[in-house]
mmCIF file of C-alpha atoms in Angstrom:
data_model
loop_
_atom_site.group_PDB
_atom_site.id
_atom_site.type_symbol
_atom_site.label_atom_id
_atom_site.label_comp_id
_atom_site.label_asym_id
_atom_site.label_seq_id
_atom_site.Cartn_x
_atom_site.Cartn_y
_atom_site.Cartn_z
ATOM 1 C CA MET A 19 -4.031 4.697 -6.758
ATOM 2 C CA ALA A 20 -3.102 7.428 -4.291
ATOM 3 C CA ALA A 21 -0.479 10.009 -5.274
ATOM 4 C CA LEU A 22 3.201 9.317 -4.541
ATOM 5 C CA LYS A 23 5.333 11.719 -2.536
ATOM 6 C CA VAL A 24 9.085 11.540 -2.089
ATOM 7 C CA HIS A 25 10.609 13.651 0.662
ATOM 8 C CA GLY A 26 14.330 14.066 0.124
ATOM 9 C CA ASN A 27 17.236 16.014 -1.243
ATOM 10 C CA PRO A 28 18.387 15.732 -4.880
ATOM 11 C CA PHE A 29 22.047 15.720 -3.772
ATOM 12 C CA SER A 30 21.561 12.780 -1.414
ATOM 13 C CA THR A 31 22.638 9.437 -2.886
ATOM 14 C CA SER A 32 19.827 7.596 -1.141
ATOM 15 C CA THR A 33 17.230 10.017 -2.470
ATOM 16 C CA GLN A 34 18.713 9.702 -5.973
ATOM 17 C CA ARG A 35 18.339 5.946 -5.798
ATOM 18 C CA VAL A 36 14.572 6.337 -5.344
ATOM 19 C CA LEU A 37 14.271 9.103 -7.965
ATOM 20 C CA ALA A 38 16.121 6.995 -10.548
ATOM 21 C CA CYS A 39 13.680 4.175 -9.901
ATOM 22 C CA LEU A 40 10.631 6.448 -10.282
ATOM 23 C CA TYR A 41 11.962 7.878 -13.551
ATOM 24 C CA GLU A 42 12.699 4.383 -14.878
ATOM 25 C CA LYS A 43 9.120 3.393 -14.080
ATOM 26 C CA ASP A 44 7.769 6.641 -15.590
ATOM 27 C CA VAL A 45 5.471 7.108 -12.625
ATOM 28 C CA GLU A 46 4.122 10.499 -11.548
ATOM 29 C CA PHE A 47 5.219 11.695 -8.152
ATOM 30 C CA GLN A 48 5.582 14.828 -6.098
ATOM 31 C CA PHE A 49 9.091 15.703 -4.926
ATOM 32 C CA VAL A 50 9.202 17.489 -1.577
ATOM 33 C CA ASN A 51 12.579 19.028 -0.890
ATOM 34 C CA VAL A 52 13.973 18.524 2.624
ATOM 35 C CA ASP A 53 16.331 21.328 3.650
ATOM 36 C CA MET A 54 19.036 19.377 5.448
ATOM 37 C CA GLY A 55 21.200 22.435 5.972
ATOM 38 C CA ALA A 56 18.357 23.836 8.076
ATOM 39 C CA GLY A 57 17.999 20.511 9.943
ATOM 40 C CA GLN A 58 14.582 19.818 8.507
ATOM 41 C CA HIS A 59 15.272 16.062 8.493
ATOM 42 C CA LYS A 60 15.361 16.134 12.300
ATOM 43 C CA SER A 61 12.079 18.022 12.692
ATOM 44 C CA ASP A 62 9.137 16.306 14.384
ATOM 45 C CA SER A 63 7.118 16.284 11.181
ATOM 46 C CA PHE A 64 9.898 14.580 9.247
ATOM 47 C CA LEU A 65 10.598 12.127 12.080
ATOM 48 C CA SER A 66 6.983 11.019 11.770
ATOM 49 C CA LEU A 67 7.884 9.916 8.228
ATOM 50 C CA ASN A 68 11.262 8.375 9.113
ATOM 51 C CA PRO A 69 12.006 7.914 12.814
ATOM 52 C CA PHE A 70 15.718 7.623 11.946
ATOM 53 C CA GLY A 71 15.730 11.210 10.645
ATOM 54 C CA GLN A 72 17.260 10.352 7.257
ATOM 55 C CA VAL A 73 16.218 11.100 3.678
ATOM 56 C CA PRO A 74 14.426 9.855 1.690
ATOM 57 C CA ALA A 75 10.948 9.129 2.989
ATOM 58 C CA PHE A 76 8.044 7.978 0.828
ATOM 59 C CA GLU A 77 4.280 8.306 1.106
ATOM 60 C CA GLN A 78 1.429 6.803 -0.840
ATOM 61 C CA GLY A 79 -1.915 7.364 0.831
ATOM 62 C CA ASP A 80 -1.551 5.979 4.328
ATOM 63 C CA LEU A 81 1.541 3.918 3.458
ATOM 64 C CA LYS A 82 4.752 5.456 4.770
ATOM 65 C CA LEU A 83 8.112 3.911 3.931
ATOM 66 C CA PHE A 84 11.762 4.714 4.470
ATOM 67 C CA GLU A 85 15.123 3.048 3.599
ATOM 68 C CA SER A 86 15.770 3.712 -0.095
ATOM 69 C CA ARG A 87 16.160 0.074 -1.135
ATOM 70 C CA ALA A 88 12.858 -0.924 0.473
ATOM 71 C CA ILE A 89 11.189 1.983 -1.341
ATOM 72 C CA THR A 90 12.647 1.070 -4.741
ATOM 73 C CA GLN A 91 11.599 -2.547 -4.296
ATOM 74 C CA TYR A 92 8.056 -1.473 -3.431
ATOM 75 C CA ILE A 93 7.883 0.804 -6.495
ATOM 76 C CA ALA A 94 9.343 -1.842 -8.805
ATOM 77 C CA GLN A 95 6.794 -4.368 -7.538
ATOM 78 C CA GLU A 96 3.776 -2.046 -7.468
ATOM 79 C CA TYR A 97 4.370 -0.700 -10.978
ATOM 80 C CA THR A 98 5.653 -3.898 -12.478
ATOM 81 C CA ASP A 99 3.715 -3.304 -15.709
ATOM 82 C CA LYS A 100 4.961 0.236 -16.243
ATOM 83 C CA GLY A 101 8.196 1.587 -17.624
ATOM 84 C CA THR A 102 11.440 -0.384 -17.407
ATOM 85 C CA GLN A 103 11.230 -3.913 -16.055
ATOM 86 C CA LEU A 104 13.495 -3.660 -13.014
ATOM 87 C CA LEU A 105 12.808 -7.068 -11.524
ATOM 88 C CA LEU A 106 13.680 -10.375 -13.119
ATOM 89 C CA PRO A 107 10.734 -12.522 -14.189
ATOM 90 C CA GLU A 108 9.051 -14.638 -11.523
ATOM 91 C CA SER A 109 11.768 -17.104 -10.748
ATOM 92 C CA ASN A 110 13.414 -18.685 -7.764
ATOM 93 C CA LYS A 111 16.739 -18.581 -9.507
ATOM 94 C CA THR A 112 17.537 -14.868 -9.190
ATOM 95 C CA MET A 113 21.109 -14.305 -8.141
ATOM 96 C CA ALA A 114 21.797 -12.543 -4.893
ATOM 97 C CA VAL A 115 24.356 -9.789 -5.427
ATOM 98 C CA VAL A 116 26.521 -8.349 -2.754
ATOM 99 C CA GLU A 117 26.431 -4.633 -1.957
ATOM 100 C CA GLU A 118 29.485 -2.437 -1.861
ATOM 101 C CA ASN A 119 31.876 -2.311 1.017
ATOM 102 C CA GLU A 120 33.524 1.056 0.692
ATOM 103 C CA ALA A 121 36.478 0.122 2.874
ATOM 104 C CA ALA A 122 37.520 -2.621 0.492
ATOM 105 C CA LEU A 123 36.433 -0.940 -2.724
ATOM 106 C CA ALA A 124 39.263 -2.243 -4.842
ATOM 107 C CA LYS A 125 38.684 -5.841 -3.709
ATOM 108 C CA VAL A 126 34.987 -5.440 -4.334
ATOM 109 C CA LEU A 127 35.598 -4.038 -7.807
ATOM 110 C CA ASP A 128 37.725 -7.092 -8.620
ATOM 111 C CA VAL A 129 34.713 -9.262 -7.821
ATOM 112 C CA TYR A 130 32.492 -7.030 -9.955
ATOM 113 C CA GLU A 131 35.026 -7.158 -12.818
ATOM 114 C CA ALA A 132 34.876 -10.970 -12.768
ATOM 115 C CA ARG A 133 31.075 -10.963 -12.535
ATOM 116 C CA LEU A 134 30.656 -8.453 -15.376
ATOM 117 C CA ALA A 135 32.931 -10.526 -17.583
ATOM 118 C CA GLN A 136 30.193 -13.178 -17.435
ATOM 119 C CA SER A 137 27.110 -11.023 -17.938
ATOM 120 C CA LYS A 138 26.292 -7.544 -19.131
ATOM 121 C CA TYR A 139 24.673 -6.456 -15.860
ATOM 122 C CA LEU A 140 25.086 -7.646 -12.295
ATOM 123 C CA ALA A 141 22.155 -10.049 -12.087
ATOM 124 C CA GLY A 142 22.174 -11.176 -15.719
ATOM 125 C CA ASP A 143 21.833 -9.720 -19.184
ATOM 126 C CA HIS A 144 19.210 -7.142 -18.261
ATOM 127 C CA PHE A 145 19.379 -3.892 -16.300
ATOM 128 C CA THR A 146 17.652 -4.381 -12.947
ATOM 129 C CA LEU A 147 17.224 -2.740 -9.559
ATOM 130 C CA VAL A 148 20.556 -4.197 -8.526
ATOM 131 C CA ASP A 149 22.420 -2.083 -11.119
ATOM 132 C CA LEU A 150 20.192 0.918 -10.410
ATOM 133 C CA HIS A 151 21.057 0.841 -6.707
ATOM 134 C CA HIS A 152 24.700 1.503 -7.621
ATOM 135 C CA LEU A 153 24.024 4.575 -9.732
ATOM 136 C CA PRO A 154 24.305 7.365 -7.188
ATOM 137 C CA ASN A 155 27.541 6.158 -5.604
ATOM 138 C CA ALA A 156 29.112 5.172 -8.933
ATOM 139 C CA HIS A 157 28.376 8.651 -10.231
ATOM 140 C CA TYR A 158 30.051 10.375 -7.273
ATOM 141 C CA LEU A 159 33.038 8.038 -7.270
ATOM 142 C CA MET A 160 33.694 8.685 -10.958
ATOM 143 C CA GLY A 161 34.093 12.340 -10.041
ATOM 144 C CA SER A 162 36.615 11.515 -7.318
ATOM 145 C CA SER A 163 40.104 10.056 -6.991
ATOM 146 C CA ALA A 164 38.500 6.588 -6.896
ATOM 147 C CA LYS A 165 37.867 6.963 -10.642
ATOM 148 C CA LYS A 166 41.177 5.229 -11.358
ATOM 149 C CA LEU A 167 39.902 2.058 -9.674
ATOM 150 C CA PHE A 168 37.101 1.955 -12.215
ATOM 151 C CA ASP A 169 39.225 2.954 -15.231
ATOM 152 C CA SER A 170 41.630 0.093 -14.642
ATOM 153 C CA ARG A 171 38.786 -2.454 -14.798
ATOM 154 C CA PRO A 172 37.404 -2.573 -18.349
ATOM 155 C CA HIS A 173 34.156 -4.477 -17.637
ATOM 156 C CA VAL A 174 33.331 -2.323 -14.604
ATOM 157 C CA SER A 175 34.038 0.900 -16.447
ATOM 158 C CA ALA A 176 31.945 -0.185 -19.447
ATOM 159 C CA TRP A 177 29.093 -1.063 -17.063
ATOM 160 C CA VAL A 178 29.296 2.306 -15.270
ATOM 161 C CA ALA A 179 29.335 4.143 -18.618
ATOM 162 C CA ASP A 180 26.266 2.180 -19.706
ATOM 163 C CA ILE A 181 24.138 2.637 -16.603
ATOM 164 C CA THR A 182 24.966 6.317 -16.128
ATOM 165 C CA ALA A 183 23.958 7.002 -19.742
ATOM 166 C CA ARG A 184 20.349 5.934 -19.065
ATOM 167 C CA SER A 185 17.836 8.753 -19.576
ATOM 168 C CA ALA A 186 16.182 8.134 -16.196
ATOM 169 C CA TRP A 187 19.519 8.918 -14.550
ATOM 170 C CA SER A 188 19.918 12.141 -16.566
ATOM 171 C CA LYS A 189 16.551 13.262 -15.211
ATOM 172 C CA VAL A 190 17.823 12.752 -11.661
ATOM 173 C CA LEU A 191 20.821 14.964 -12.423
ATOM 174 C CA ASP A 192 18.537 17.536 -14.085
ATOM 175 C CA LEU A 193 16.433 17.780 -10.911
ATOM 176 C CA GLN A 194 19.513 18.964 -9.023
ATOM 177 C CA LYS A 195 19.671 22.069 -11.225
ATOM 178 C CA HIS A 196 16.543 23.426 -9.572
ATOM 179 C CA TYR A 197 18.051 23.368 -6.074
ATOM 180 C CA MET B 2 17.834 -32.398 -4.453
ATOM 181 C CA THR B 3 18.404 -31.049 -0.949
ATOM 182 C CA ILE B 4 19.451 -27.520 -0.139
ATOM 183 C CA LYS B 5 23.042 -27.343 1.125
ATOM 184 C CA LEU B 6 24.009 -24.562 3.529
ATOM 185 C CA TYR B 7 27.748 -24.066 3.954
ATOM 186 C CA GLY B 8 28.659 -22.546 7.317
ATOM 187 C CA VAL B 9 28.875 -23.231 11.041
ATOM 188 C CA ALA B 10 26.064 -23.357 13.600
ATOM 189 C CA MET B 11 27.741 -20.885 15.995
ATOM 190 C CA SER B 12 28.087 -18.148 13.364
ATOM 191 C CA THR B 13 25.552 -15.311 13.578
ATOM 192 C CA CYS B 14 25.039 -15.162 9.823
ATOM 193 C CA THR B 15 24.777 -18.913 9.267
ATOM 194 C CA ALA B 16 22.354 -19.189 12.191
ATOM 195 C CA LYS B 17 20.193 -16.417 10.738
ATOM 196 C CA VAL B 18 19.584 -18.639 7.719
ATOM 197 C CA LEU B 19 19.101 -21.735 9.916
ATOM 198 C CA ALA B 20 16.326 -19.942 11.822
ATOM 199 C CA CYS B 21 14.549 -19.205 8.554
ATOM 200 C CA LEU B 22 14.955 -22.784 7.283
ATOM 201 C CA HIS B 23 13.488 -24.122 10.550
ATOM 202 C CA GLU B 24 10.518 -21.709 10.417
ATOM 203 C CA TYR B 25 9.638 -23.138 7.007
ATOM 204 C CA GLY B 26 10.411 -26.719 8.016
ATOM 205 C CA ALA B 27 12.669 -26.918 4.978
ATOM 206 C CA GLU B 28 14.913 -29.898 4.424
ATOM 207 C CA PHE B 29 18.554 -29.008 4.186
ATOM 208 C CA GLU B 30 22.053 -30.196 4.929
ATOM 209 C CA LEU B 31 24.470 -28.048 6.967
ATOM 210 C CA VAL B 32 27.916 -28.532 5.431
ATOM 211 C CA PRO B 33 30.624 -27.429 7.891
ATOM 212 C CA VAL B 34 33.313 -25.008 6.724
ATOM 213 C CA ASN B 35 36.609 -25.206 8.605
ATOM 214 C CA LEU B 36 37.290 -21.566 9.422
ATOM 215 C CA GLN B 37 40.324 -22.350 11.577
ATOM 216 C CA ASN B 38 42.032 -23.917 8.564
ATOM 217 C CA GLY B 39 41.042 -20.972 6.368
ATOM 218 C CA GLU B 40 38.753 -23.123 4.225
ATOM 219 C CA HIS B 41 36.573 -20.064 3.544
ATOM 220 C CA LYS B 42 39.460 -18.356 1.762
ATOM 221 C CA GLN B 43 40.328 -21.323 -0.460
ATOM 222 C CA PRO B 44 39.412 -21.411 -4.177
ATOM 223 C CA ALA B 45 36.721 -24.086 -3.712
ATOM 224 C CA PHE B 46 34.796 -21.907 -1.275
ATOM 225 C CA LEU B 47 35.556 -18.625 -3.093
ATOM 226 C CA ALA B 48 33.806 -20.203 -6.072
ATOM 227 C CA LYS B 49 30.655 -20.174 -3.921
ATOM 228 C CA ASN B 50 31.213 -16.754 -2.303
ATOM 229 C CA PRO B 51 33.913 -14.573 -3.852
ATOM 230 C CA PHE B 52 33.957 -12.518 -0.624
ATOM 231 C CA GLY B 53 35.151 -15.585 1.315
ATOM 232 C CA GLN B 54 32.479 -15.428 4.033
ATOM 233 C CA ILE B 55 29.979 -17.908 5.421
ATOM 234 C CA PRO B 56 27.219 -18.807 4.787
ATOM 235 C CA ALA B 57 26.762 -19.853 1.191
ATOM 236 C CA LEU B 58 23.845 -21.872 -0.145
ATOM 237 C CA GLU B 59 23.516 -24.336 -2.993
ATOM 238 C CA ASP B 60 20.145 -25.405 -4.352
ATOM 239 C CA GLY B 61 20.603 -27.489 -7.459
ATOM 240 C CA ASP B 62 22.535 -25.307 -9.890
ATOM 241 C CA LEU B 63 21.877 -22.098 -7.944
ATOM 242 C CA THR B 64 24.596 -20.757 -5.619
ATOM 243 C CA LEU B 65 23.871 -17.826 -3.285
ATOM 244 C CA PHE B 66 25.655 -15.860 -0.568
ATOM 245 C CA GLU B 67 24.769 -12.965 1.829
ATOM 246 C CA SER B 68 22.619 -14.356 4.662
ATOM 247 C CA ARG B 69 19.730 -11.900 4.176
ATOM 248 C CA ALA B 70 19.487 -12.694 0.454
ATOM 249 C CA ILE B 71 19.583 -16.403 1.271
ATOM 250 C CA SER B 72 16.824 -16.164 3.880
ATOM 251 C CA THR B 73 14.703 -14.140 1.443
ATOM 252 C CA TYR B 74 15.238 -16.843 -1.204
ATOM 253 C CA VAL B 75 14.163 -19.552 1.265
ATOM 254 C CA ALA B 76 11.054 -17.555 2.230
ATOM 255 C CA GLU B 77 10.124 -17.049 -1.420
ATOM 256 C CA LYS B 78 10.832 -20.653 -2.381
ATOM 257 C CA PHE B 79 8.574 -22.024 0.360
ATOM 258 C CA LYS B 80 5.911 -19.347 0.044
ATOM 259 C CA GLY B 81 2.411 -20.740 0.092
ATOM 260 C CA SER B 82 3.023 -22.885 3.146
ATOM 261 C CA SER B 83 1.433 -21.834 6.443
ATOM 262 C CA CYS B 84 4.567 -19.837 7.272
ATOM 263 C CA ASP B 85 4.587 -16.305 5.822
ATOM 264 C CA LEU B 86 7.615 -14.262 6.792
ATOM 265 C CA LEU B 87 7.610 -11.928 3.771
ATOM 266 C CA ARG B 88 3.846 -11.137 3.544
ATOM 267 C CA SER B 89 4.162 -11.357 -0.249
ATOM 268 C CA GLN B 90 0.392 -11.455 -0.825
ATOM 269 C CA ASN B 91 -0.023 -7.975 0.618
ATOM 270 C CA PRO B 92 2.210 -5.384 -1.122
ATOM 271 C CA LYS B 93 1.965 -2.822 1.677
ATOM 272 C CA GLU B 94 2.862 -5.342 4.380
ATOM 273 C CA ALA B 95 5.626 -6.716 2.156
ATOM 274 C CA ALA B 96 7.037 -3.190 1.755
ATOM 275 C CA LEU B 97 7.022 -2.662 5.530
ATOM 276 C CA VAL B 98 8.842 -5.978 6.005
ATOM 277 C CA LYS B 99 11.475 -4.836 3.497
ATOM 278 C CA THR B 100 11.785 -1.461 5.220
ATOM 279 C CA TRP B 101 12.560 -3.028 8.592
ATOM 280 C CA MET B 102 14.845 -5.618 6.971
ATOM 281 C CA GLU B 103 16.797 -2.656 5.621
ATOM 282 C CA VAL B 104 16.777 -1.049 9.074
ATOM 283 C CA GLU B 105 18.294 -4.213 10.557
ATOM 284 C CA SER B 106 20.949 -4.281 7.861
ATOM 285 C CA GLN B 107 21.782 -0.563 7.638
ATOM 286 C CA GLN B 108 21.141 0.774 11.159
ATOM 287 C CA PHE B 109 21.048 -2.038 13.702
ATOM 288 C CA SER B 110 23.755 -4.381 12.447
ATOM 289 C CA PRO B 111 26.551 -1.774 12.055
ATOM 290 C CA ALA B 112 25.873 -0.644 15.638
ATOM 291 C CA ILE B 113 25.739 -4.083 17.282
ATOM 292 C CA SER B 114 28.381 -5.995 15.352
ATOM 293 C CA PRO B 115 31.433 -4.149 16.777
ATOM 294 C CA ILE B 116 30.154 -4.918 20.295
ATOM 295 C CA PHE B 117 29.872 -8.597 19.352
ATOM 296 C CA TYR B 118 33.244 -8.579 17.628
ATOM 297 C CA GLN B 119 35.116 -6.857 20.463
ATOM 298 C CA SER B 120 33.385 -8.668 23.338
ATOM 299 C CA ILE B 121 33.278 -12.180 21.946
ATOM 300 C CA ILE B 122 35.413 -12.697 18.823
ATOM 301 C CA VAL B 123 38.517 -10.764 19.894
ATOM 302 C CA PRO B 124 39.035 -12.458 23.270
ATOM 303 C CA ILE B 125 37.881 -15.936 22.268
ATOM 304 C CA LEU B 126 39.163 -16.371 18.735
ATOM 305 C CA HIS B 127 42.079 -13.929 18.677
ATOM 306 C CA GLY B 128 43.136 -14.085 22.342
ATOM 307 C CA GLY B 129 43.166 -10.278 22.456
ATOM 308 C CA SER B 130 41.670 -7.555 24.651
ATOM 309 C CA PRO B 131 38.430 -5.840 23.722
ATOM 310 C CA ASN B 132 38.718 -2.238 22.525
ATOM 311 C CA GLN B 133 36.506 -0.475 25.026
ATOM 312 C CA ALA B 134 36.390 2.771 23.057
ATOM 313 C CA ILE B 135 34.864 0.970 20.089
ATOM 314 C CA ILE B 136 32.406 -0.849 22.335
ATOM 315 C CA ASP B 137 31.315 2.371 24.037
ATOM 316 C CA GLU B 138 30.827 4.185 20.744
ATOM 317 C CA SER B 139 28.811 1.297 19.328
ATOM 318 C CA ALA B 140 26.733 0.925 22.489
ATOM 319 C CA ALA B 141 25.751 4.593 22.225
ATOM 320 C CA LYS B 142 24.699 4.124 18.585
ATOM 321 C CA LEU B 143 22.834 0.919 19.343
ATOM 322 C CA GLY B 144 20.998 2.662 22.194
ATOM 323 C CA LYS B 145 19.707 5.304 19.778
ATOM 324 C CA VAL B 146 18.555 2.667 17.294
ATOM 325 C CA LEU B 147 16.804 0.740 20.064
ATOM 326 C CA ASP B 148 15.068 3.944 21.197
ATOM 327 C CA VAL B 149 13.437 4.047 17.753
ATOM 328 C CA TYR B 150 12.474 0.371 18.125
ATOM 329 C CA GLU B 151 11.001 1.034 21.585
ATOM 330 C CA LYS B 152 8.742 3.686 20.101
ATOM 331 C CA LYS B 153 7.789 1.574 17.068
ATOM 332 C CA LEU B 154 6.892 -1.405 19.249
ATOM 333 C CA SER B 155 4.343 0.718 21.117
ATOM 334 C CA SER B 156 2.218 0.775 17.961
ATOM 335 C CA SER B 157 2.755 -2.769 16.680
ATOM 336 C CA LYS B 158 3.607 -6.131 18.188
ATOM 337 C CA TYR B 159 6.487 -6.787 15.783
ATOM 338 C CA LEU B 160 8.647 -4.464 13.727
ATOM 339 C CA ALA B 161 6.760 -4.442 10.417
ATOM 340 C CA GLY B 162 3.281 -4.812 11.924
ATOM 341 C CA ASP B 163 1.312 -7.187 14.103
ATOM 342 C CA PHE B 164 2.896 -10.203 12.424
ATOM 343 C CA TYR B 165 6.268 -11.904 12.875
ATOM 344 C CA SER B 166 8.409 -11.499 9.777
ATOM 345 C CA LEU B 167 11.927 -11.875 8.414
ATOM 346 C CA ALA B 168 12.538 -8.322 9.678
ATOM 347 C CA ASP B 169 12.276 -9.591 13.281
ATOM 348 C CA LEU B 170 14.056 -12.887 12.534
ATOM 349 C CA HIS B 171 17.167 -11.177 11.174
ATOM 350 C CA HIS B 172 17.804 -9.684 14.627
ATOM 351 C CA LEU B 173 17.799 -12.953 16.557
ATOM 352 C CA THR B 174 21.384 -14.124 16.383
ATOM 353 C CA TYR B 175 23.211 -10.876 17.183
ATOM 354 C CA ILE B 176 20.864 -10.101 20.090
ATOM 355 C CA TYR B 177 21.304 -13.635 21.428
ATOM 356 C CA TYR B 178 25.044 -13.077 21.688
ATOM 357 C CA LEU B 179 24.614 -9.524 23.008
ATOM 358 C CA MET B 180 22.620 -10.951 25.932
ATOM 359 C CA LYS B 181 25.719 -12.955 26.925
ATOM 360 C CA THR B 182 27.617 -9.671 27.424
ATOM 361 C CA PRO B 183 26.967 -6.827 29.905
ATOM 362 C CA TYR B 184 25.462 -4.886 26.960
ATOM 363 C CA GLY B 185 22.365 -7.027 27.129
ATOM 364 C CA LYS B 186 21.218 -4.220 29.410
ATOM 365 C CA LEU B 187 20.529 -2.155 26.271
ATOM 366 C CA ILE B 188 17.709 -4.610 25.535
ATOM 367 C CA ASN B 189 16.581 -5.130 29.135
ATOM 368 C CA GLU B 190 16.311 -1.405 29.880
ATOM 369 C CA ARG B 191 13.673 -0.939 27.171
ATOM 370 C CA PRO B 192 10.460 -2.710 28.211
ATOM 371 C CA ARG B 193 8.867 -3.116 24.783
ATOM 372 C CA VAL B 194 12.135 -4.136 23.131
ATOM 373 C CA LYS B 195 12.677 -6.603 25.967
ATOM 374 C CA ALA B 196 9.170 -8.074 25.550
ATOM 375 C CA TRP B 197 9.683 -8.314 21.787
ATOM 376 C CA TRP B 198 13.016 -10.077 22.301
ATOM 377 C CA GLU B 199 11.507 -12.540 24.769
ATOM 378 C CA ASP B 200 8.706 -13.313 22.312
ATOM 379 C CA ILE B 201 10.835 -13.839 19.202
ATOM 380 C CA SER B 202 13.553 -15.788 20.999
ATOM 381 C CA SER B 203 11.010 -18.217 22.437
ATOM 382 C CA ARG B 204 9.886 -19.402 19.004
ATOM 383 C CA PRO B 205 10.594 -23.136 18.544
ATOM 384 C CA ALA B 206 12.484 -22.542 15.274
ATOM 385 C CA PHE B 207 14.878 -20.209 17.072
ATOM 386 C CA LYS B 208 15.334 -22.503 20.053
ATOM 387 C CA LYS B 209 16.699 -25.139 17.656
ATOM 388 C CA VAL B 210 19.234 -22.629 16.394
ATOM 389 C CA ALA B 211 20.119 -21.136 19.799
ATOM 390 C CA SER B 212 21.500 -24.428 21.040
ATOM 391 C CA GLY B 213 24.219 -24.089 18.378
ATOM 392 C CA LEU B 214 25.197 -20.517 19.301
ATOM 393 C CA THR B 215 27.950 -21.647 21.620
ATOM 394 C CA LEU B 216 30.674 -19.030 21.148
ATOM 395 C CA GLY B 217 31.878 -17.937 24.541
ATOM 396 C CA ASP B 218 30.318 -20.837 26.410
ATOM 397 C CA LYS B 219 32.552 -22.608 28.859
ATOM 398 C CA ASN B 220 32.370 -26.372 28.454
#
């Protein structure tokens, strides 16, 4: 299989989402830093990877992808036999889970609190892509004044503590030290 | 047991799912939700979608919400029929479909929905005046997104490739309403986007849905 390349920035939440997925799958890839301060994400060469001029972008041979959640789903599918199983087994009965609405974060967290009282992770009793997708934002929010919204919800805060303790996530944070 | 879709035919998100169900020729029952009476905020409906929004779907003991997740479920459930909106047999095509489904959700929808809300929902359902500043800002953003589409559609017939997919389908209902406003010009001014719109909106499955998209029509 052709080599994987991720073009992005280790401080970008969307890039981190893809990196976390690659580390969970234990797949080799090349990380190409995009200097956003210098406007590299708006250069012609980057726009040929993502016409919306946003990180991350992904390449494997002649396949070019963008939008972090499409990339993670491709990786999880393509490397289904490697590393952590991030997709639920072949089943029509997977639950659809709603993504965050930052404007109504507290209301959203109430829904999550109720959901996580019923199962250990968002889609069931196993860690999946759905939980992974929350990692970058959950990490930043825990370092902000929004932390109190999490602390006051015991199931949500236990879930955040669990997912951010995963070794794949530590590797994402380690990558930042080089930049 | 038949699939039940809870929602209303004139809602963009309910109709998105209806278009998908019709493409697959799936049997289903549309169960109306009385939005005027606030049915969508009552406990019985919140048990189906804790965010209190339509549509929601029930299939046996499975309950789902979020229109794009529902349409994906329908496409996966009926996979293997002659209709193939996810391209699941080809991982690269499937990834491109997912990419452009994300684009619709993350780039296109946030730009177009304030235009729809201000131009159609505010005057018709709230009896208010549209906020032109919001419309203008959104129209500028939508124009930039559509410029990317115009370029993409010069190298493929549809968004994810030379095949119609869920990525195209998810655009149908918002664009249909946009064309009822003066901002339809954003589509008409871009020849490839316009041709793409004319193609996807002429599909029989969409025509069945379009007849229900009656918000703003004078009777």
